[in-house]
Amino acid sequence: MAPFPESFPQYPSRAQFLSYLHAYARRFAVAPHFRANVSSARRDEASGVWRVQAHVAGGRGDVEYVCQWLVVATGENADPVVPDIDGLRQLTCPSMHAADYRSGEAFRGKRVLVVGCGNSGMEGGAGRLHLSMSVAMMRWLPLWLVDRILLAMAALTLGGDVVLRRPAVGPMELKRREGKTPVLDLGALAKIRSGHIKVVPEIRRFLSSSSQSSRSSGPAAAELVDGRVVHADAVVLATGYRGNVHSWLKQETTADGNKDAGLYTVGFSRRGLAGIAEEAVRIADELAKAWRQQTEQDHLHISTTTNPTFDSCVSKTNSTPPPST
């Protein structure tokens, strides 16, 4: 086992979680194959193995992995979700999904419109502010996932300028029902209160350069549902992710996998990291048990096929030679 460092908070940030994964890989000598795009995974019933087709970047090309057991751990957040906003694809200013964001250096001193107020928006928006940017955060998601205690704390922090709707159920229940992850505050709330982040309503459309007013001072303009226009030098889509397992896994399965076919799944039960941890331990135990059973069967098969010959050899070796004549 490798628990989180004691210095980590109860809800680690993205950077802390990544550092934990790197430390875990070093400790247990795990060598992940990065930049491998899986196109299909099929069960070869004739040979009883899984054949996973992937394209590996860096010159390796197409590769086939063959295994007896397959663990699908791509989860619910594999591919970026790009919203269908009128005019988005015609933007001439820099725009990207939060999945492609690496550093805020390119946005230093610029006006950034962050579309979305989920975890990628709250954490990413707060991080970008360290470079003295002007950030507008558009409330793309219809529900702020905070429980009653967090909602009360947010009201004390933000005052009455920003309205947060009280959820009907707690965050973990909402995670289980709808797969939505609770929003974790890493400093964004204080920056909203100070005015460094300005929260605006949903975007109706992005205006083309020909439809912008002559007073426009930025390369992009977003018309909000309340009629206001927000100008920005860059747009970051913090609009979440979706799973993609059905596009490449060529096997019917459930949230628990299909153990009879050697297929296991992790991260599809909508129970967050706690649920993933339970599933990972359970699957590791089941795979260890299956491995021991197979090893014992293979050993028994070897014993039953080799012992007769061995006994015959021993019998001949230890037999009393016939008397000489």
PDB file of C-alpha atoms in Angstrom:
ATOM      1  CA  MET A   1       0.000   0.000   0.000  1.00  0.00           C
ATOM      2  CA  ALA A   2       1.065   3.576  -0.644  1.00  0.00           C
ATOM      3  CA  PRO A   3      -1.125   6.111   1.195  1.00  0.00           C
ATOM      4  CA  PHE A   4      -1.123   9.823   0.417  1.00  0.00           C
ATOM      5  CA  PRO A   5       1.613  11.821   2.192  1.00  0.00           C
ATOM      6  CA  GLU A   6       0.504  13.226   5.547  1.00  0.00           C
ATOM      7  CA  SER A   7       1.215  16.727   4.229  1.00  0.00           C
ATOM      8  CA  PHE A   8      -1.548  16.395   1.613  1.00  0.00           C
ATOM      9  CA  PRO A   9      -4.950  17.945   2.378  1.00  0.00           C
ATOM     10  CA  GLN A  10      -8.070  15.812   2.513  1.00  0.00           C
ATOM     11  CA  TYR A  11      -8.848  16.792  -1.085  1.00  0.00           C
ATOM     12  CA  PRO A  12      -5.527  16.917  -3.003  1.00  0.00           C
ATOM     13  CA  SER A  13      -5.066  19.208  -5.975  1.00  0.00           C
ATOM     14  CA  ARG A  14      -4.334  18.033  -9.493  1.00  0.00           C
ATOM     15  CA  ALA A  15      -0.597  18.695  -9.057  1.00  0.00           C
ATOM     16  CA  GLN A  16      -0.500  16.814  -5.746  1.00  0.00           C
ATOM     17  CA  PHE A  17      -2.346  13.842  -7.198  1.00  0.00           C
ATOM     18  CA  LEU A  18       0.067  13.706 -10.151  1.00  0.00           C
ATOM     19  CA  SER A  19       3.062  13.812  -7.805  1.00  0.00           C
ATOM     20  CA  TYR A  20       1.539  10.903  -5.875  1.00  0.00           C
ATOM     21  CA  LEU A  21       1.132   8.867  -9.068  1.00  0.00           C
ATOM     22  CA  HIS A  22       4.760   9.480 -10.059  1.00  0.00           C
ATOM     23  CA  ALA A  23       5.946   8.453  -6.579  1.00  0.00           C
ATOM     24  CA  TYR A  24       3.751   5.335  -6.709  1.00  0.00           C
ATOM     25  CA  ALA A  25       5.215   4.301 -10.066  1.00  0.00           C
ATOM     26  CA  ARG A  26       8.762   4.716  -8.756  1.00  0.00           C
ATOM     27  CA  ARG A  27       8.079   2.770  -5.565  1.00  0.00           C
ATOM     28  CA  PHE A  28       6.507  -0.247  -7.264  1.00  0.00           C
ATOM     29  CA  ALA A  29       8.595  -0.114 -10.475  1.00  0.00           C
ATOM     30  CA  VAL A  30       5.546   0.469 -12.664  1.00  0.00           C
ATOM     31  CA  ALA A  31       6.489   1.527 -16.205  1.00  0.00           C
ATOM     32  CA  PRO A  32       3.416   3.049 -17.895  1.00  0.00           C
ATOM     33  CA  HIS A  33       3.352   3.291 -21.693  1.00  0.00           C
ATOM     34  CA  PHE A  34       2.446   6.904 -22.346  1.00  0.00           C
ATOM     35  CA  ARG A  35       1.168   8.458 -25.581  1.00  0.00           C
ATOM     36  CA  ALA A  36      -0.423   5.175 -26.667  1.00  0.00           C
ATOM     37  CA  ASN A  37      -3.835   5.687 -28.262  1.00  0.00           C
ATOM     38  CA  VAL A  38      -5.935   2.511 -27.997  1.00  0.00           C
ATOM     39  CA  SER A  39      -8.136   1.942 -31.026  1.00  0.00           C
ATOM     40  CA  SER A  40      -9.683  -1.409 -30.079  1.00  0.00           C
ATOM     41  CA  ALA A  41      -9.640  -4.168 -27.483  1.00  0.00           C
ATOM     42  CA  ARG A  42     -11.068  -7.549 -28.489  1.00  0.00           C
ATOM     43  CA  ARG A  43     -11.408 -10.885 -26.779  1.00  0.00           C
ATOM     44  CA  ASP A  44      -9.825 -13.682 -28.840  1.00  0.00           C
ATOM     45  CA  GLU A  45     -12.069 -16.553 -27.817  1.00  0.00           C
ATOM     46  CA  ALA A  46     -10.013 -19.145 -29.685  1.00  0.00           C
ATOM     47  CA  SER A  47      -6.860 -18.476 -27.673  1.00  0.00           C
ATOM     48  CA  GLY A  48      -8.522 -17.050 -24.563  1.00  0.00           C
ATOM     49  CA  VAL A  49      -6.584 -13.776 -24.581  1.00  0.00           C
ATOM     50  CA  TRP A  50      -7.248 -10.078 -25.108  1.00  0.00           C
ATOM     51  CA  ARG A  51      -5.774  -8.305 -28.117  1.00  0.00           C
ATOM     52  CA  VAL A  52      -5.382  -4.557 -27.658  1.00  0.00           C
ATOM     53  CA  GLN A  53      -4.534  -2.474 -30.718  1.00  0.00           C
ATOM     54  CA  ALA A  54      -2.821   0.865 -30.083  1.00  0.00           C
ATOM     55  CA  HIS A  55      -0.895   3.542 -31.929  1.00  0.00           C
ATOM     56  CA  VAL A  56       2.167   4.658 -29.985  1.00  0.00           C
ATOM     57  CA  ALA A  57       3.695   8.049 -30.695  1.00  0.00           C
ATOM     58  CA  GLY A  58       7.425   8.562 -31.003  1.00  0.00           C
ATOM     59  CA  GLY A  59       8.008   6.375 -34.039  1.00  0.00           C
ATOM     60  CA  ARG A  60       6.804   3.037 -32.678  1.00  0.00           C
ATOM     61  CA  GLY A  61       3.664   3.076 -34.795  1.00  0.00           C
ATOM     62  CA  ASP A  62       0.940   0.454 -34.367  1.00  0.00           C
ATOM     63  CA  VAL A  63       1.403  -2.018 -31.517  1.00  0.00           C
ATOM     64  CA  GLU A  64      -0.633  -5.017 -30.361  1.00  0.00           C
ATOM     65  CA  TYR A  65      -0.676  -5.915 -26.672  1.00  0.00           C
ATOM     66  CA  VAL A  66      -1.735  -9.466 -25.784  1.00  0.00           C
ATOM     67  CA  CYS A  67      -2.902 -10.294 -22.258  1.00  0.00           C
ATOM     68  CA  GLN A  68      -5.032 -12.777 -20.373  1.00  0.00           C
ATOM     69  CA  TRP A  69      -6.697 -10.187 -18.149  1.00  0.00           C
ATOM     70  CA  LEU A  70      -7.701  -6.660 -19.139  1.00  0.00           C
ATOM     71  CA  VAL A  71      -8.377  -3.866 -16.638  1.00  0.00           C
ATOM     72  CA  VAL A  72     -10.188  -0.861 -18.137  1.00  0.00           C
ATOM     73  CA  ALA A  73      -9.396   2.185 -15.990  1.00  0.00           C
ATOM     74  CA  THR A  74     -10.021   5.045 -18.431  1.00  0.00           C
ATOM     75  CA  GLY A  75     -12.884   6.224 -16.232  1.00  0.00           C
ATOM     76  CA  GLU A  76     -15.620   8.726 -16.940  1.00  0.00           C
ATOM     77  CA  ASN A  77     -13.309  11.616 -17.860  1.00  0.00           C
ATOM     78  CA  ALA A  78     -11.343  10.464 -20.890  1.00  0.00           C
ATOM     79  CA  ASP A  79     -12.190  12.866 -23.735  1.00  0.00           C
ATOM     80  CA  PRO A  80     -12.686  16.646 -23.483  1.00  0.00           C
ATOM     81  CA  VAL A  81     -16.226  17.947 -23.964  1.00  0.00           C
ATOM     82  CA  VAL A  82     -16.397  20.900 -26.367  1.00  0.00           C
ATOM     83  CA  PRO A  83     -19.748  22.729 -26.140  1.00  0.00           C
ATOM     84  CA  ASP A  84     -21.683  23.648 -29.254  1.00  0.00           C
ATOM     85  CA  ILE A  85     -21.594  27.445 -28.918  1.00  0.00           C
ATOM     86  CA  ASP A  86     -22.393  29.485 -31.997  1.00  0.00           C
ATOM     87  CA  GLY A  87     -19.232  31.160 -33.312  1.00  0.00           C
ATOM     88  CA  LEU A  88     -16.805  29.136 -31.182  1.00  0.00           C
ATOM     89  CA  ARG A  89     -15.048  27.526 -34.132  1.00  0.00           C
ATOM     90  CA  GLN A  90     -14.662  30.887 -35.864  1.00  0.00           C
ATOM     91  CA  LEU A  91     -12.680  32.464 -33.023  1.00  0.00           C
ATOM     92  CA  THR A  92      -9.442  34.109 -34.117  1.00  0.00           C
ATOM     93  CA  CYS A  93      -8.059  34.577 -30.601  1.00  0.00           C
ATOM     94  CA  PRO A  94      -6.197  31.749 -28.794  1.00  0.00           C
ATOM     95  CA  SER A  95      -8.637  29.128 -27.516  1.00  0.00           C
ATOM     96  CA  MET A  96      -8.150  25.705 -25.940  1.00  0.00           C
ATOM     97  CA  HIS A  97      -9.743  23.105 -23.729  1.00  0.00           C
ATOM     98  CA  ALA A  98      -8.514  22.914 -20.141  1.00  0.00           C
ATOM     99  CA  ALA A  99      -7.093  19.477 -20.999  1.00  0.00           C
ATOM    100  CA  ASP A 100      -4.475  21.188 -23.182  1.00  0.00           C
ATOM    101  CA  TYR A 101      -3.560  23.876 -20.645  1.00  0.00           C
ATOM    102  CA  ARG A 102       0.011  23.610 -19.346  1.00  0.00           C
ATOM    103  CA  SER A 103       1.168  27.088 -18.359  1.00  0.00           C
ATOM    104  CA  GLY A 104      -0.356  30.538 -18.005  1.00  0.00           C
ATOM    105  CA  GLU A 105       2.749  32.302 -19.283  1.00  0.00           C
ATOM    106  CA  ALA A 106       1.202  32.857 -22.713  1.00  0.00           C
ATOM    107  CA  PHE A 107      -1.775  34.596 -21.080  1.00  0.00           C
ATOM    108  CA  ARG A 108       0.178  36.994 -18.878  1.00  0.00           C
ATOM    109  CA  GLY A 109      -1.522  40.387 -18.739  1.00  0.00           C
ATOM    110  CA  LYS A 110      -4.390  39.296 -20.997  1.00  0.00           C
ATOM    111  CA  ARG A 111      -8.129  38.998 -20.540  1.00  0.00           C
ATOM    112  CA  VAL A 112      -9.106  35.329 -20.296  1.00  0.00           C
ATOM    113  CA  LEU A 113     -12.650  33.963 -20.538  1.00  0.00           C
ATOM    114  CA  VAL A 114     -12.912  30.632 -18.693  1.00  0.00           C
ATOM    115  CA  VAL A 115     -16.015  28.769 -19.862  1.00  0.00           C
ATOM    116  CA  GLY A 116     -17.155  26.525 -17.009  1.00  0.00           C
ATOM    117  CA  CYS A 117     -17.104  26.546 -13.206  1.00  0.00           C
ATOM    118  CA  GLY A 118     -16.405  22.899 -12.477  1.00  0.00           C
ATOM    119  CA  ASN A 119     -13.114  21.657 -11.023  1.00  0.00           C
ATOM    120  CA  SER A 120     -11.076  22.455 -14.139  1.00  0.00           C
ATOM    121  CA  GLY A 121     -12.542  25.950 -14.214  1.00  0.00           C
ATOM    122  CA  MET A 122     -12.198  26.688 -10.504  1.00  0.00           C
ATOM    123  CA  GLU A 123      -8.701  25.233 -10.155  1.00  0.00           C
ATOM    124  CA  GLY A 124      -7.469  26.434 -13.548  1.00  0.00           C
ATOM    125  CA  GLY A 125      -9.040  29.868 -13.213  1.00  0.00           C
ATOM    126  CA  ALA A 126      -7.459  30.385  -9.811  1.00  0.00           C
ATOM    127  CA  GLY A 127      -4.073  29.218 -11.083  1.00  0.00           C
ATOM    128  CA  ARG A 128      -4.095  31.603 -14.020  1.00  0.00           C
ATOM    129  CA  LEU A 129      -4.668  34.564 -11.732  1.00  0.00           C
ATOM    130  CA  HIS A 130      -1.176  34.241 -10.302  1.00  0.00           C
ATOM    131  CA  LEU A 131       0.069  35.805 -13.546  1.00  0.00           C
ATOM    132  CA  SER A 132      -1.973  39.002 -13.086  1.00  0.00           C
ATOM    133  CA  MET A 133      -4.597  38.172 -15.689  1.00  0.00           C
ATOM    134  CA  SER A 134      -8.138  39.396 -15.897  1.00  0.00           C
ATOM    135  CA  VAL A 135     -10.421  36.356 -15.804  1.00  0.00           C
ATOM    136  CA  ALA A 136     -14.130  36.082 -16.467  1.00  0.00           C
ATOM    137  CA  MET A 137     -15.644  32.739 -15.462  1.00  0.00           C
ATOM    138  CA  MET A 138     -18.808  31.749 -17.284  1.00  0.00           C
ATOM    139  CA  ARG A 139     -21.225  29.541 -15.305  1.00  0.00           C
ATOM    140  CA  TRP A 140     -21.551  26.729 -17.846  1.00  0.00           C
ATOM    141  CA  LEU A 141     -22.645  24.055 -15.407  1.00  0.00           C
ATOM    142  CA  PRO A 142     -26.215  24.482 -14.098  1.00  0.00           C
ATOM    143  CA  LEU A 143     -25.434  23.403 -10.527  1.00  0.00           C
ATOM    144  CA  TRP A 144     -22.663  24.333  -8.117  1.00  0.00           C
ATOM    145  CA  LEU A 145     -21.861  21.135  -6.310  1.00  0.00           C
ATOM    146  CA  VAL A 146     -21.382  22.100  -2.707  1.00  0.00           C
ATOM    147  CA  ASP A 147     -23.035  20.700   0.399  1.00  0.00           C
ATOM    148  CA  ARG A 148     -24.756  22.828   3.016  1.00  0.00           C
ATOM    149  CA  ILE A 149     -21.621  23.555   5.021  1.00  0.00           C
ATOM    150  CA  LEU A 150     -19.649  24.594   1.950  1.00  0.00           C
ATOM    151  CA  LEU A 151     -22.591  26.655   0.751  1.00  0.00           C
ATOM    152  CA  ALA A 152     -22.728  28.550   4.051  1.00  0.00           C
ATOM    153  CA  MET A 153     -18.972  29.139   3.927  1.00  0.00           C
ATOM    154  CA  ALA A 154     -19.239  30.368   0.347  1.00  0.00           C
ATOM    155  CA  ALA A 155     -21.989  32.795   1.354  1.00  0.00           C
ATOM    156  CA  LEU A 156     -19.737  34.216   4.063  1.00  0.00           C
ATOM    157  CA  THR A 157     -16.844  34.466   1.622  1.00  0.00           C
ATOM    158  CA  LEU A 158     -18.687  35.908  -1.355  1.00  0.00           C
ATOM    159  CA  GLY A 159     -21.448  37.926   0.282  1.00  0.00           C
ATOM    160  CA  GLY A 160     -24.604  38.496  -1.741  1.00  0.00           C
ATOM    161  CA  ASP A 161     -23.057  39.451  -5.075  1.00  0.00           C
ATOM    162  CA  VAL A 162     -22.718  35.891  -6.378  1.00  0.00           C
ATOM    163  CA  VAL A 163     -25.761  33.651  -6.013  1.00  0.00           C
ATOM    164  CA  LEU A 164     -25.082  29.947  -5.399  1.00  0.00           C
ATOM    165  CA  ARG A 165     -28.074  27.686  -5.721  1.00  0.00           C
ATOM    166  CA  ARG A 166     -28.551  25.246  -2.841  1.00  0.00           C
ATOM    167  CA  PRO A 167     -28.375  21.639  -4.131  1.00  0.00           C
ATOM    168  CA  ALA A 168     -31.221  19.270  -3.328  1.00  0.00           C
ATOM    169  CA  VAL A 169     -28.785  16.474  -2.393  1.00  0.00           C
ATOM    170  CA  GLY A 170     -25.248  16.300  -1.073  1.00  0.00           C
ATOM    171  CA  PRO A 171     -22.214  16.147  -3.384  1.00  0.00           C
ATOM    172  CA  MET A 172     -21.470  12.448  -2.956  1.00  0.00           C
ATOM    173  CA  GLU A 173     -25.095  11.513  -3.660  1.00  0.00           C
ATOM    174  CA  LEU A 174     -25.059  13.725  -6.741  1.00  0.00           C
ATOM    175  CA  LYS A 175     -21.801  12.074  -7.806  1.00  0.00           C
ATOM    176  CA  ARG A 176     -23.442   8.668  -7.516  1.00  0.00           C
ATOM    177  CA  ARG A 177     -26.608   9.702  -9.368  1.00  0.00           C
ATOM    178  CA  GLU A 178     -25.256  11.867 -12.167  1.00  0.00           C
ATOM    179  CA  GLY A 179     -21.488  11.366 -12.151  1.00  0.00           C
ATOM    180  CA  LYS A 180     -20.815  15.048 -11.351  1.00  0.00           C
ATOM    181  CA  THR A 181     -17.752  15.728  -9.199  1.00  0.00           C
ATOM    182  CA  PRO A 182     -17.984  18.235  -6.315  1.00  0.00           C
ATOM    183  CA  VAL A 183     -16.201  21.535  -6.895  1.00  0.00           C
ATOM    184  CA  LEU A 184     -13.119  21.990  -4.709  1.00  0.00           C
ATOM    185  CA  ASP A 185     -12.064  25.538  -3.877  1.00  0.00           C
ATOM    186  CA  LEU A 186      -8.307  26.137  -4.222  1.00  0.00           C
ATOM    187  CA  GLY A 187      -8.444  29.897  -3.841  1.00  0.00           C
ATOM    188  CA  ALA A 188     -10.932  30.863  -6.529  1.00  0.00           C
ATOM    189  CA  LEU A 189     -13.646  31.968  -4.088  1.00  0.00           C
ATOM    190  CA  ALA A 190     -11.419  34.608  -2.513  1.00  0.00           C
ATOM    191  CA  LYS A 191     -10.437  35.865  -5.961  1.00  0.00           C
ATOM    192  CA  ILE A 192     -14.082  36.078  -6.993  1.00  0.00           C
ATOM    193  CA  ARG A 193     -14.768  38.195  -3.938  1.00  0.00           C
ATOM    194  CA  SER A 194     -11.803  40.474  -4.647  1.00  0.00           C
ATOM    195  CA  GLY A 195     -12.919  40.961  -8.238  1.00  0.00           C
ATOM    196  CA  HIS A 196      -9.964  39.227  -9.883  1.00  0.00           C
ATOM    197  CA  ILE A 197     -12.459  36.695 -11.228  1.00  0.00           C
ATOM    198  CA  LYS A 198     -15.758  38.040 -12.545  1.00  0.00           C
ATOM    199  CA  VAL A 199     -18.561  35.469 -12.735  1.00  0.00           C
ATOM    200  CA  VAL A 200     -20.861  35.970 -15.724  1.00  0.00           C
ATOM    201  CA  PRO A 201     -23.932  34.071 -17.026  1.00  0.00           C
ATOM    202  CA  GLU A 202     -24.032  31.553 -19.853  1.00  0.00           C
ATOM    203  CA  ILE A 203     -22.775  32.493 -23.315  1.00  0.00           C
ATOM    204  CA  ARG A 204     -25.375  32.835 -26.046  1.00  0.00           C
ATOM    205  CA  ARG A 205     -22.842  33.080 -28.874  1.00  0.00           C
ATOM    206  CA  PHE A 206     -19.445  34.375 -29.891  1.00  0.00           C
ATOM    207  CA  LEU A 207     -19.681  37.420 -32.132  1.00  0.00           C
ATOM    208  CA  SER A 208     -17.777  37.542 -35.384  1.00  0.00           C
ATOM    209  CA  SER A 209     -15.460  40.477 -36.021  1.00  0.00           C
ATOM    210  CA  SER A 210     -17.972  41.989 -38.443  1.00  0.00           C
ATOM    211  CA  SER A 211     -20.781  41.995 -35.849  1.00  0.00           C
ATOM    212  CA  GLN A 212     -18.749  43.497 -33.006  1.00  0.00           C
ATOM    213  CA  SER A 213     -19.257  47.151 -32.211  1.00  0.00           C
ATOM    214  CA  SER A 214     -16.667  49.737 -33.215  1.00  0.00           C
ATOM    215  CA  ARG A 215     -15.782  50.127 -29.522  1.00  0.00           C
ATOM    216  CA  SER A 216     -14.552  46.548 -29.286  1.00  0.00           C
ATOM    217  CA  SER A 217     -11.026  46.432 -27.933  1.00  0.00           C
ATOM    218  CA  GLY A 218     -10.427  42.686 -27.992  1.00  0.00           C
ATOM    219  CA  PRO A 219     -10.051  40.001 -30.658  1.00  0.00           C
ATOM    220  CA  ALA A 220     -13.056  38.043 -29.348  1.00  0.00           C
ATOM    221  CA  ALA A 221     -16.443  39.020 -27.970  1.00  0.00           C
ATOM    222  CA  ALA A 222     -18.952  36.758 -26.226  1.00  0.00           C
ATOM    223  CA  GLU A 223     -22.613  37.725 -26.057  1.00  0.00           C
ATOM    224  CA  LEU A 224     -24.152  36.535 -22.786  1.00  0.00           C
ATOM    225  CA  VAL A 225     -27.733  35.393 -22.248  1.00  0.00           C
ATOM    226  CA  ASP A 226     -28.469  38.647 -20.400  1.00  0.00           C
ATOM    227  CA  GLY A 227     -27.429  40.693 -23.445  1.00  0.00           C
ATOM    228  CA  ARG A 228     -24.060  41.860 -22.172  1.00  0.00           C
ATOM    229  CA  VAL A 229     -20.911  41.422 -24.264  1.00  0.00           C
ATOM    230  CA  VAL A 230     -17.654  40.226 -22.697  1.00  0.00           C
ATOM    231  CA  HIS A 231     -14.390  40.851 -24.546  1.00  0.00           C
ATOM    232  CA  ALA A 232     -11.458  38.465 -24.195  1.00  0.00           C
ATOM    233  CA  ASP A 233      -7.960  37.933 -25.551  1.00  0.00           C
ATOM    234  CA  ALA A 234      -8.168  34.164 -24.991  1.00  0.00           C
ATOM    235  CA  VAL A 235     -10.821  31.533 -24.273  1.00  0.00           C
ATOM    236  CA  VAL A 236     -10.301  28.426 -22.122  1.00  0.00           C
ATOM    237  CA  LEU A 237     -13.002  25.741 -22.211  1.00  0.00           C
ATOM    238  CA  ALA A 238     -13.264  24.196 -18.747  1.00  0.00           C
ATOM    239  CA  THR A 239     -16.346  22.277 -19.839  1.00  0.00           C
ATOM    240  CA  GLY A 240     -15.494  18.840 -18.535  1.00  0.00           C
ATOM    241  CA  TYR A 241     -14.878  15.391 -19.959  1.00  0.00           C
ATOM    242  CA  ARG A 242     -16.745  12.260 -20.998  1.00  0.00           C
ATOM    243  CA  GLY A 243     -15.879   8.575 -21.173  1.00  0.00           C
ATOM    244  CA  ASN A 244     -14.854   6.923 -24.449  1.00  0.00           C
ATOM    245  CA  VAL A 245     -14.685   3.241 -23.555  1.00  0.00           C
ATOM    246  CA  HIS A 246     -17.582   2.268 -25.839  1.00  0.00           C
ATOM    247  CA  SER A 247     -15.688   3.552 -28.872  1.00  0.00           C
ATOM    248  CA  TRP A 248     -12.827   1.043 -28.537  1.00  0.00           C
ATOM    249  CA  LEU A 249     -13.872  -1.811 -26.206  1.00  0.00           C
ATOM    250  CA  LYS A 250     -15.396  -4.453 -28.475  1.00  0.00           C
ATOM    251  CA  GLN A 251     -17.056  -6.411 -25.686  1.00  0.00           C
ATOM    252  CA  GLU A 252     -20.330  -6.064 -23.828  1.00  0.00           C
ATOM    253  CA  THR A 253     -19.677  -5.214 -20.200  1.00  0.00           C
ATOM    254  CA  THR A 254     -21.132  -3.646 -17.070  1.00  0.00           C
ATOM    255  CA  ALA A 255     -19.790  -1.241 -14.462  1.00  0.00           C
ATOM    256  CA  ASP A 256     -18.189  -4.271 -12.763  1.00  0.00           C
ATOM    257  CA  GLY A 257     -16.688  -5.744 -15.936  1.00  0.00           C
ATOM    258  CA  ASN A 258     -16.952  -9.365 -17.062  1.00  0.00           C
ATOM    259  CA  LYS A 259     -14.760 -11.602 -14.941  1.00  0.00           C
ATOM    260  CA  ASP A 260     -15.601 -14.717 -16.950  1.00  0.00           C
ATOM    261  CA  ALA A 261     -13.907 -13.069 -19.937  1.00  0.00           C
ATOM    262  CA  GLY A 262     -11.009 -11.723 -17.884  1.00  0.00           C
ATOM    263  CA  LEU A 263     -12.352  -8.151 -18.098  1.00  0.00           C
ATOM    264  CA  TYR A 264     -12.333  -5.761 -15.138  1.00  0.00           C
ATOM    265  CA  THR A 265     -13.352  -2.100 -14.946  1.00  0.00           C
ATOM    266  CA  VAL A 266     -12.323   0.635 -12.508  1.00  0.00           C
ATOM    267  CA  GLY A 267     -13.794   4.100 -12.135  1.00  0.00           C
ATOM    268  CA  PHE A 268     -17.245   3.689 -13.665  1.00  0.00           C
ATOM    269  CA  SER A 269     -19.329   3.381 -10.488  1.00  0.00           C
ATOM    270  CA  ARG A 270     -19.617   7.175  -9.954  1.00  0.00           C
ATOM    271  CA  ARG A 271     -18.255   6.953  -6.402  1.00  0.00           C
ATOM    272  CA  GLY A 272     -15.219   9.181  -6.798  1.00  0.00           C
ATOM    273  CA  LEU A 273     -11.691   8.354  -5.627  1.00  0.00           C
ATOM    274  CA  ALA A 274     -12.987   6.422  -2.604  1.00  0.00           C
ATOM    275  CA  GLY A 275     -14.950   4.096  -4.875  1.00  0.00           C
ATOM    276  CA  ILE A 276     -12.000   3.752  -7.245  1.00  0.00           C
ATOM    277  CA  ALA A 277      -9.755   2.775  -4.333  1.00  0.00           C
ATOM    278  CA  GLU A 278     -12.181   0.063  -3.213  1.00  0.00           C
ATOM    279  CA  GLU A 279     -12.534  -1.276  -6.748  1.00  0.00           C
ATOM    280  CA  ALA A 280      -8.769  -1.295  -7.325  1.00  0.00           C
ATOM    281  CA  VAL A 281      -8.100  -3.295  -4.145  1.00  0.00           C
ATOM    282  CA  ARG A 282     -10.890  -5.755  -4.937  1.00  0.00           C
ATOM    283  CA  ILE A 283      -9.687  -6.293  -8.509  1.00  0.00           C
ATOM    284  CA  ALA A 284      -6.071  -6.706  -7.391  1.00  0.00           C
ATOM    285  CA  ASP A 285      -7.174  -9.386  -4.911  1.00  0.00           C
ATOM    286  CA  GLU A 286      -9.253 -11.164  -7.559  1.00  0.00           C
ATOM    287  CA  LEU A 287      -6.414 -11.105 -10.091  1.00  0.00           C
ATOM    288  CA  ALA A 288      -3.959 -12.415  -7.502  1.00  0.00           C
ATOM    289  CA  LYS A 289      -6.369 -15.242  -6.675  1.00  0.00           C
ATOM    290  CA  ALA A 290      -6.875 -16.053 -10.361  1.00  0.00           C
ATOM    291  CA  TRP A 291      -3.110 -16.037 -10.916  1.00  0.00           C
ATOM    292  CA  ARG A 292      -2.498 -18.410  -7.991  1.00  0.00           C
ATOM    293  CA  GLN A 293      -5.215 -20.777  -9.179  1.00  0.00           C
ATOM    294  CA  GLN A 294      -3.819 -20.853 -12.686  1.00  0.00           C
ATOM    295  CA  THR A 295      -0.275 -21.366 -11.421  1.00  0.00           C
ATOM    296  CA  GLU A 296      -1.423 -24.272  -9.251  1.00  0.00           C
ATOM    297  CA  GLN A 297      -3.301 -25.825 -12.174  1.00  0.00           C
ATOM    298  CA  ASP A 298      -0.285 -25.451 -14.450  1.00  0.00           C
ATOM    299  CA  HIS A 299       1.935 -27.031 -11.788  1.00  0.00           C
ATOM    300  CA  LEU A 300      -0.515 -29.899 -11.337  1.00  0.00           C
ATOM    301  CA  HIS A 301      -0.617 -30.427 -15.104  1.00  0.00           C
ATOM    302  CA  ILE A 302       3.170 -30.552 -15.283  1.00  0.00           C
ATOM    303  CA  SER A 303       3.308 -32.996 -12.371  1.00  0.00           C
ATOM    304  CA  THR A 304       0.760 -35.396 -13.821  1.00  0.00           C
ATOM    305  CA  THR A 305       2.434 -35.436 -17.231  1.00  0.00           C
ATOM    306  CA  THR A 306       6.047 -35.751 -16.075  1.00  0.00           C
ATOM    307  CA  ASN A 307       5.830 -37.997 -13.006  1.00  0.00           C
ATOM    308  CA  PRO A 308       5.159 -41.264 -14.886  1.00  0.00           C
ATOM    309  CA  THR A 309       8.275 -40.797 -16.976  1.00  0.00           C
ATOM    310  CA  PHE A 310      10.243 -39.736 -13.910  1.00  0.00           C
ATOM    311  CA  ASP A 311       9.032 -42.780 -11.935  1.00  0.00           C
ATOM    312  CA  SER A 312       9.935 -45.016 -14.832  1.00  0.00           C
ATOM    313  CA  CYS A 313      13.413 -43.549 -14.954  1.00  0.00           C
ATOM    314  CA  VAL A 314      13.841 -43.945 -11.201  1.00  0.00           C
ATOM    315  CA  SER A 315      12.604 -47.525 -11.367  1.00  0.00           C
ATOM    316  CA  LYS A 316      15.123 -48.393 -14.039  1.00  0.00           C
ATOM    317  CA  THR A 317      17.923 -46.648 -12.217  1.00  0.00           C
ATOM    318  CA  ASN A 318      17.223 -48.297  -8.886  1.00  0.00           C
ATOM    319  CA  SER A 319      16.390 -51.740 -10.232  1.00  0.00           C
ATOM    320  CA  THR A 320      18.672 -54.594  -9.271  1.00  0.00           C
ATOM    321  CA  PRO A 321      20.815 -55.575 -12.204  1.00  0.00           C
ATOM    322  CA  PRO A 322      20.363 -59.128 -13.424  1.00  0.00           C
ATOM    323  CA  PRO A 323      22.928 -61.622 -12.125  1.00  0.00           C
ATOM    324  CA  SER A 324      25.900 -62.113 -14.376  1.00  0.00           C
ATOM    325  CA  THR A 325      26.329 -65.416 -16.068  1.00  0.00           C
TER     326      THR A 325
END
